[in-house]
Coordinates of C-alpha atoms and ligand atoms in Angstrom, one line a residue:
X237 CA 11.0 -29.6 -14.0
X238 CA 8.7 -27.2 -12.1
X239 CA 7.5 -25.0 -15.0
X240 CA 7.4 -27.6 -17.5
X241 CA 4.2 -29.3 -15.7
X242 CA 2.4 -26.3 -15.6
X243 CA 2.9 -25.1 -19.3
X244 CA 2.0 -27.5 -22.3
X245 CA 4.8 -29.9 -23.4
X246 CA 6.6 -27.3 -26.0
X247 CA 7.0 -25.1 -22.8
X248 CA 9.8 -23.2 -24.0
X249 CA 8.4 -21.8 -27.0
X250 CA 5.1 -20.6 -25.2
X251 CA 7.6 -19.1 -22.3
X252 CA 9.3 -17.2 -25.2
X253 CA 5.9 -16.0 -25.6
X254 CA 5.2 -15.0 -22.1
X255 CA 8.5 -13.3 -21.8
X256 CA 7.7 -11.3 -24.6
X257 CA 4.6 -9.9 -22.9
X258 CA 6.1 -9.3 -19.8
X259 CA 8.9 -7.3 -21.7
X260 CA 5.5 -5.8 -23.4
X261 CA 3.1 -4.9 -20.5
X262 CA 6.0 -4.5 -17.4
X263 CA 9.4 -3.0 -19.0
X264 CA 8.2 -1.2 -22.4
X265 CA 5.1 0.6 -21.1
X266 CA 5.6 4.0 -20.6
X267 CA 3.4 6.7 -18.6
X268 CA 4.1 9.3 -16.5
X269 CA 2.0 8.7 -13.5
X270 CA 2.1 12.9 -12.7
X271 CA 0.5 13.3 -15.9
X272 CA -1.6 16.8 -15.3
X273 CA -0.6 16.8 -11.9
X274 CA 1.0 20.9 -10.9
X275 CA 2.6 21.2 -14.5
X276 CA 2.6 19.6 -17.6
X277 CA 3.9 16.8 -18.8
X278 CA 7.0 17.4 -21.2
X279 CA 6.0 14.4 -23.3
X280 CA 9.0 12.1 -22.6
X281 CA 9.0 9.1 -20.2
X282 CA 11.9 8.7 -18.9
X283 CA 13.2 5.6 -16.2
X284 CA 12.8 7.1 -13.1
X285 CA 14.7 5.9 -10.4
X286 CA 12.6 4.6 -7.3
X287 CA 15.5 4.8 -5.1
X288 CA 17.6 7.5 -6.1
X289 CA 20.8 6.7 -7.9
X290 CA 22.7 8.6 -5.0
X291 CA 21.4 6.2 -2.5
X292 CA 22.2 2.7 -4.4
X293 CA 25.9 4.3 -5.4
X294 CA 26.5 4.0 -1.2
X295 CA 25.6 0.4 -1.4
X296 CA 27.0 -0.7 -4.8
X297 CA 30.6 -3.0 -5.2
X298 CA 33.0 -1.0 -6.9
X299 CA 31.6 -1.7 -10.1
X300 CA 28.4 0.5 -9.6
X301 CA 26.1 -2.8 -9.2
X302 CA 23.7 -4.2 -6.7
X303 CA 21.6 -7.1 -6.6
X304 CA 17.7 -7.3 -7.1
X305 CA 15.5 -10.1 -7.5
X306 CA 15.6 -12.0 -10.7
X307 CA 12.2 -12.4 -12.2
X308 CA 12.5 -13.0 -15.7
X309 CA 10.7 -15.9 -16.4
X310 CA 13.8 -17.9 -17.7
X311 CA 15.7 -17.3 -14.8
X312 CA 12.8 -18.9 -12.9
X313 CA 13.0 -22.0 -15.2
X314 CA 16.4 -22.2 -14.7
X315 CA 16.5 -22.3 -11.1
X316 CA 13.5 -25.3 -10.9
X317 CA 10.7 -22.2 -10.1
X318 CA 13.4 -20.6 -7.0
X319 CA 13.7 -17.0 -6.4
X320 CA 17.0 -15.9 -7.0
X321 CA 19.2 -12.6 -7.5
X322 CA 20.9 -10.5 -10.9
X323 CA 23.7 -8.1 -10.8
X324 CA 21.9 -4.5 -11.9
X325 CA 23.7 -1.3 -12.8
X326 CA 23.0 1.4 -10.1
X327 CA 21.5 3.4 -13.6
X328 CA 19.3 0.5 -14.3
X329 CA 18.5 -0.8 -10.9
X330 CA 15.3 0.0 -9.0
X331 CA 13.9 2.2 -12.4
X332 CA 10.5 2.0 -13.9
X333 CA 8.9 4.0 -16.9
X334 CA 7.1 6.1 -14.7
X335 CA 7.6 9.5 -14.8
X336 CA 8.3 12.2 -17.8
X337 CA 11.7 14.0 -17.2
X338 CA 9.9 17.3 -16.4
X339 CA 7.7 15.9 -13.4
X340 CA 10.3 13.5 -12.5
X341 CA 12.5 16.4 -11.9
X342 CA 10.3 18.9 -10.2
X343 CA 8.7 16.4 -8.0
X344 CA 11.7 15.0 -6.3
X345 CA 14.4 18.0 -6.7
X346 CA 13.8 18.1 -2.3
X347 CA 15.0 14.6 -2.1
X348 CA 17.5 14.3 -4.9
X349 CA 19.2 17.9 -4.5
X350 CA 19.3 18.2 -1.1
X351 CA 20.8 16.0 2.3
X352 CA 18.4 13.7 3.4
X353 CA 17.2 14.2 6.7
X354 CA 14.3 13.1 6.5
X355 CA 12.1 15.7 7.6
X356 CA 8.2 15.5 7.0
X357 CA 8.5 16.8 3.5
X358 CA 11.1 14.8 2.1
X359 CA 9.1 11.6 4.1
X360 CA 6.1 12.9 1.6
X361 CA 7.9 13.1 -1.3
X362 CA 9.5 9.6 -0.6
X363 CA 6.3 8.2 0.3
X364 CA 4.4 9.3 -2.8
X365 CA 7.1 8.2 -5.0
X366 CA 6.8 4.7 -3.5
X367 CA 2.7 4.7 -4.0
X368 CA 3.0 5.7 -7.6
X369 CA 5.7 3.0 -8.2
X370 CA 3.5 0.9 -6.7
X371 CA 0.3 2.4 -8.7
X372 CA 2.9 1.9 -12.3
X373 CA 3.5 -1.9 -11.4
X374 CA -0.3 -2.6 -10.5
X375 CA -1.6 -1.3 -13.5
X376 CA 1.0 -3.2 -15.8
X377 CA 0.1 -6.4 -13.6
X378 CA -3.4 -5.7 -14.4
X379 CA -3.4 -5.2 -18.1
X380 CA -0.9 -8.3 -18.4
X381 CA -3.2 -10.7 -17.1
X382 CA -6.1 -9.2 -18.6
X383 CA -4.7 -10.0 -21.7
X384 CA -3.8 -13.6 -20.3
X385 CA -7.1 -14.2 -19.3
X386 CA -9.0 -12.6 -22.6
X387 CA -6.4 -13.7 -25.4
X388 CA -4.0 -16.7 -23.9
X389 CA -6.0 -19.4 -22.7
X390 CA -4.4 -22.3 -24.3
X391 CA -1.0 -20.5 -23.8
X392 CA -1.6 -20.0 -20.2
X393 CA -4.2 -21.7 -19.0
X394 CA -3.7 -22.5 -15.5
X395 CA -6.2 -21.7 -12.6
X396 CA -4.4 -18.9 -11.0
X397 CA -4.9 -16.6 -14.0
X398 CA -8.0 -15.6 -13.3
X399 CA -6.8 -15.3 -9.6
X400 CA -4.3 -13.2 -10.5
X401 CA -6.6 -10.7 -12.5
X402 CA -8.8 -10.5 -9.3
X403 CA -6.1 -9.8 -7.6
X404 CA -4.7 -7.2 -9.3
X405 CA -7.9 -5.5 -9.9
X406 CA -8.1 -4.9 -6.3
X407 CA -4.9 -3.8 -5.6
X408 CA -5.3 -1.4 -8.8
X409 CA -8.4 -0.3 -7.0
X410 CA -6.5 0.7 -3.8
X411 CA -3.8 1.8 -5.5
X412 CA -5.9 4.7 -7.3
X413 CA -7.9 5.6 -4.2
X414 CA -4.7 6.1 -2.4
X415 CA -2.9 8.0 -5.5
X416 CA -5.7 10.7 -5.2
X417 CA -5.2 11.5 -1.7
X418 CA -1.4 11.7 -2.0
X419 CA -1.4 13.3 -4.4
X420 CA -3.5 16.0 -3.4
X421 CA -1.1 16.1 -0.3
X422 CA 2.1 16.9 -2.5
X423 CA -0.3 19.2 -4.7
X424 CA -0.9 21.2 -1.3
X425 CA 2.3 20.5 0.6
X426 CA 0.3 19.6 3.5
X427 CA 1.5 16.8 5.9
X428 CA -1.1 17.5 8.1
X429 CA -2.5 13.4 7.2
X430 CA 0.8 12.3 6.7
X431 CA 2.0 9.7 9.5
X432 CA 5.7 8.9 9.8
X433 CA 7.7 6.6 11.8
X434 CA 11.4 7.3 11.3
X435 CA 14.0 4.7 12.6
X436 CA 17.6 5.8 12.3
X437 CA 20.6 3.3 12.6
X438 CA 24.0 3.5 13.3
X439 CA 25.1 1.1 10.6
X440 CA 24.5 1.6 6.9
X441 CA 21.9 -0.9 5.7
X442 CA 23.1 -3.5 3.6
X443 CA 19.8 -3.6 2.1
X444 CA 17.9 -0.6 0.4
X445 CA 14.0 -0.7 -0.8
X446 CA 11.1 1.7 -1.1
X447 CA 7.8 0.3 -1.9
X448 CA 4.3 -0.4 0.1
X449 CA 1.8 -2.9 1.0
X450 CA -1.5 -3.2 3.0
X451 CA -0.6 -4.4 6.5
X452 CA -2.9 -7.5 7.0
X453 CA -1.7 -8.3 10.6
X454 CA 0.1 -6.4 12.9
X455 CA 3.4 -7.8 14.7
X456 CA 1.6 -9.8 17.6
X457 CA -0.1 -11.8 14.4
X458 CA -3.4 -9.9 15.3
X459 CA -5.8 -9.6 11.9
X460 CA -6.3 -5.8 11.2
X461 CA -9.2 -5.9 8.1
X462 CA -11.7 -9.4 7.9
X463 CA -13.5 -8.8 5.0
X464 CA -12.3 -7.0 2.5
X465 CA -15.6 -5.3 0.7
X466 CA -15.8 -2.0 -1.9
X467 CA -16.9 -0.1 0.9
X468 CA -13.4 -0.9 2.5
X469 CA -10.4 1.7 1.8
X470 CA -7.0 -0.1 2.9
X471 CA -4.3 1.9 4.2
X472 CA -0.7 1.4 2.4
X473 CA 2.0 1.6 4.2
X474 CA 5.0 2.5 2.6
X475 CA 8.6 1.5 3.5
X476 CA 11.8 3.2 2.4
X477 CA 15.4 2.1 3.7
X478 CA 17.7 4.4 2.9
X479 CA 21.5 5.7 3.5
X480 CA 22.3 8.6 5.5
X481 CA 25.2 10.4 5.3
X482 CA 26.9 13.8 7.0
X483 CA 23.6 14.4 8.9
X484 CA 25.9 15.6 12.4
X485 CA 24.5 12.9 14.5
X486 CA 26.8 10.0 13.3
X487 CA 23.4 8.2 11.8
X488 CA 24.5 6.4 8.6
X489 CA 20.8 4.5 7.7
X490 CA 17.1 5.2 7.6
X491 CA 14.0 3.5 8.0
X492 CA 10.7 5.7 6.9
X493 CA 7.4 3.5 7.5
X494 CA 5.2 6.1 6.2
X495 CA 0.9 6.2 5.8
X496 CA -2.1 8.8 5.8
X497 CA -4.1 9.2 8.5
X498 CA -7.7 7.2 7.9
X499 CA -10.2 8.3 10.8
X500 CA -12.2 5.1 11.6
X501 CA -10.2 2.0 9.8
X502 CA -6.3 3.2 11.2
X503 CA -5.1 -0.3 10.0
X504 CA -1.1 1.1 9.5
X505 CA -2.0 2.9 12.9
X506 CA -2.3 -0.3 15.0
X507 CA 0.0 -2.2 13.1
X508 CA 2.8 0.5 14.2
X509 CA 1.8 0.6 17.7
X510 CA 2.3 -3.0 17.7
X511 CA 6.1 -2.1 17.2
X512 CA 6.3 -0.8 20.5
X513 CA 6.9 -4.4 21.6
X514 CA 9.7 -4.5 19.8
X515 CA 13.2 -3.6 21.4
X516 CA 15.3 -1.5 19.6
X517 CA 18.3 -4.3 18.9
X518 CA 15.6 -6.2 17.2
X519 CA 14.2 -3.8 14.7
X520 CA 16.4 -4.0 12.0
X521 CA 15.8 -7.6 11.9
X522 CA 12.5 -7.6 12.5
X523 CA 12.4 -4.5 9.2
X524 CA 14.6 -7.0 7.0
X525 CA 12.0 -9.9 7.5
X526 CA 9.3 -7.4 6.7
X527 CA 10.8 -5.9 3.4
X528 CA 11.8 -8.9 2.1
X529 CA 8.3 -10.8 2.6
X530 CA 6.4 -7.3 1.8
X531 CA 8.1 -5.4 -0.7
X532 CA 8.8 -6.8 -4.1
X533 CA 11.2 -3.7 -4.8
X534 CA 14.3 -4.2 -2.8
X535 CA 18.2 -3.4 -3.7
X536 CA 20.9 -5.3 -2.0
X537 CA 24.4 -4.4 -1.1
X538 CA 26.7 -7.4 -3.0
X539 CA 28.9 -7.3 -0.1
X540 CA 26.1 -7.6 2.6
X541 CA 24.4 -10.5 1.1
X542 CA 27.9 -12.5 0.0
X543 CA 29.0 -12.7 3.6
X544 CA 25.4 -13.8 4.8
X545 CA 25.1 -17.6 5.5
X546 CA 23.6 -19.7 3.0
X547 CA 20.7 -20.9 5.6
X548 CA 19.8 -17.0 5.7
X549 CA 19.9 -15.8 2.0
X550 CA 17.5 -19.3 1.4
X551 CA 15.4 -17.7 3.9
X552 CA 15.4 -14.0 2.7
X553 CA 14.9 -15.9 -0.8
X554 CA 11.9 -18.1 0.4
X555 CA 10.2 -14.9 2.3
X556 CA 10.1 -13.1 -1.4
X557 CA 8.6 -16.1 -3.0
X558 CA 5.6 -15.9 -0.4
X559 CA 2.1 -15.6 -2.1
X560 CA -0.2 -16.0 0.9
X561 CA 0.7 -14.1 3.9
X562 CA 0.6 -16.0 7.2
X563 CA 0.5 -14.1 10.3
X564 CA 3.7 -12.1 11.0
X565 CA 4.5 -12.6 14.9
X566 CA 7.8 -10.7 15.7
X567 CA 8.7 -13.3 18.8
X568 CA 8.8 -16.0 16.0
X569 CA 11.4 -14.2 14.4
X570 CA 14.2 -16.5 14.8
X571 CA 16.5 -16.3 11.9
X572 CA 19.3 -13.3 12.4
X573 CA 19.6 -11.0 9.5
X574 CA 21.7 -8.4 10.8
X575 CA 21.4 -6.0 13.3
X576 CA 22.0 -2.1 12.1
X577 CA 22.1 -0.8 15.3
X578 CA 18.8 1.5 15.6
X579 CA 19.0 4.2 17.7
X580 CA 16.2 6.2 18.2
X581 CA 12.6 6.5 16.3
X582 CA 10.3 9.5 16.0
X583 CA 6.6 9.4 15.2
X584 CA 5.3 12.1 12.9
X585 CA 1.7 12.7 13.8
X586 CA 1.1 15.6 11.3
X587 CA 1.9 18.4 13.1
X588 CA 5.3 17.6 14.9
X589 CA 8.0 14.8 15.8
X590 CA 7.5 12.8 18.8
X591 CA 9.4 10.6 20.2
X592 CA 8.5 6.8 20.0
X593 CA 9.5 4.7 22.3
X594 CA 10.3 0.9 21.9
X595 CA 10.9 -1.7 24.4
Ligands
LIG109 ZN1 4.3 14.1 -16.5

């Protein structure tokens, strides 16, 4: 077995210990990421939705479940190292112990208690929530791998543990820097440095997501940043794909791609500009490919997934398992995942919404 080769002969016992450490560092760790921000913490960190429950309800099965990636270590062992999905109730799906109830309620009331448009203020909150989730997750990752390298060598001594620690240290540094900027924007309600590409769909998306990544290539496959140094500040591109209802324009879904203006570097700006070449009919297909490859926090409609051919399911699961990304060229995405019928797109330039033309 895949994992049997990676761990000691007594691997089931070892995996049990690693599973306990994952629970300790990822699942049980509680921290309000908005501590000291705008209002005081109430002290009760809750399981916060990174994708609102009201949105998950839209795509859930009749009994209130969605599919999420099954990254339990025993799940991976059962599937011989292959990625798979699990059914999760919408009360638990996409939740992280990342805010106290006071901050969770006050910060996201413009999304939770209002109809999603989404205007620039809602986009700012969506981006903030996605970035805080990533920051919370990266910090858990860092503590986990730090423990592994420091204390668990006999248990977990395969070559990439040190590499994983270095990667998580790098990601945490970047998300810490971005946290400062986005927190200031939310605190001052300043959307002048916010940039958003908002794409409306006629069809309801079968896949919802909320997360962020650092674009390394644009959609032509051109490298955006070649050499990382401590002087580099990478741009995080956050992506939310959400259902819409009753907006009066017959749109049933929206993709919100947002980033912060970063003069002189502009990796996200260049990434988005390369989308001009994509045709509207291809847009949902390219985005589905992108989020399965780059965004970890994805919730899938069971009826959407179950209706897909095995070849599509396997390709999407394979994308999610990619550790080292190759240049992503939109012309080479030949698999037809779905067409959510993109109708129009607009760009928030810091002052106004402009039309964003595609090919
Ligand atoms: Zn708090």
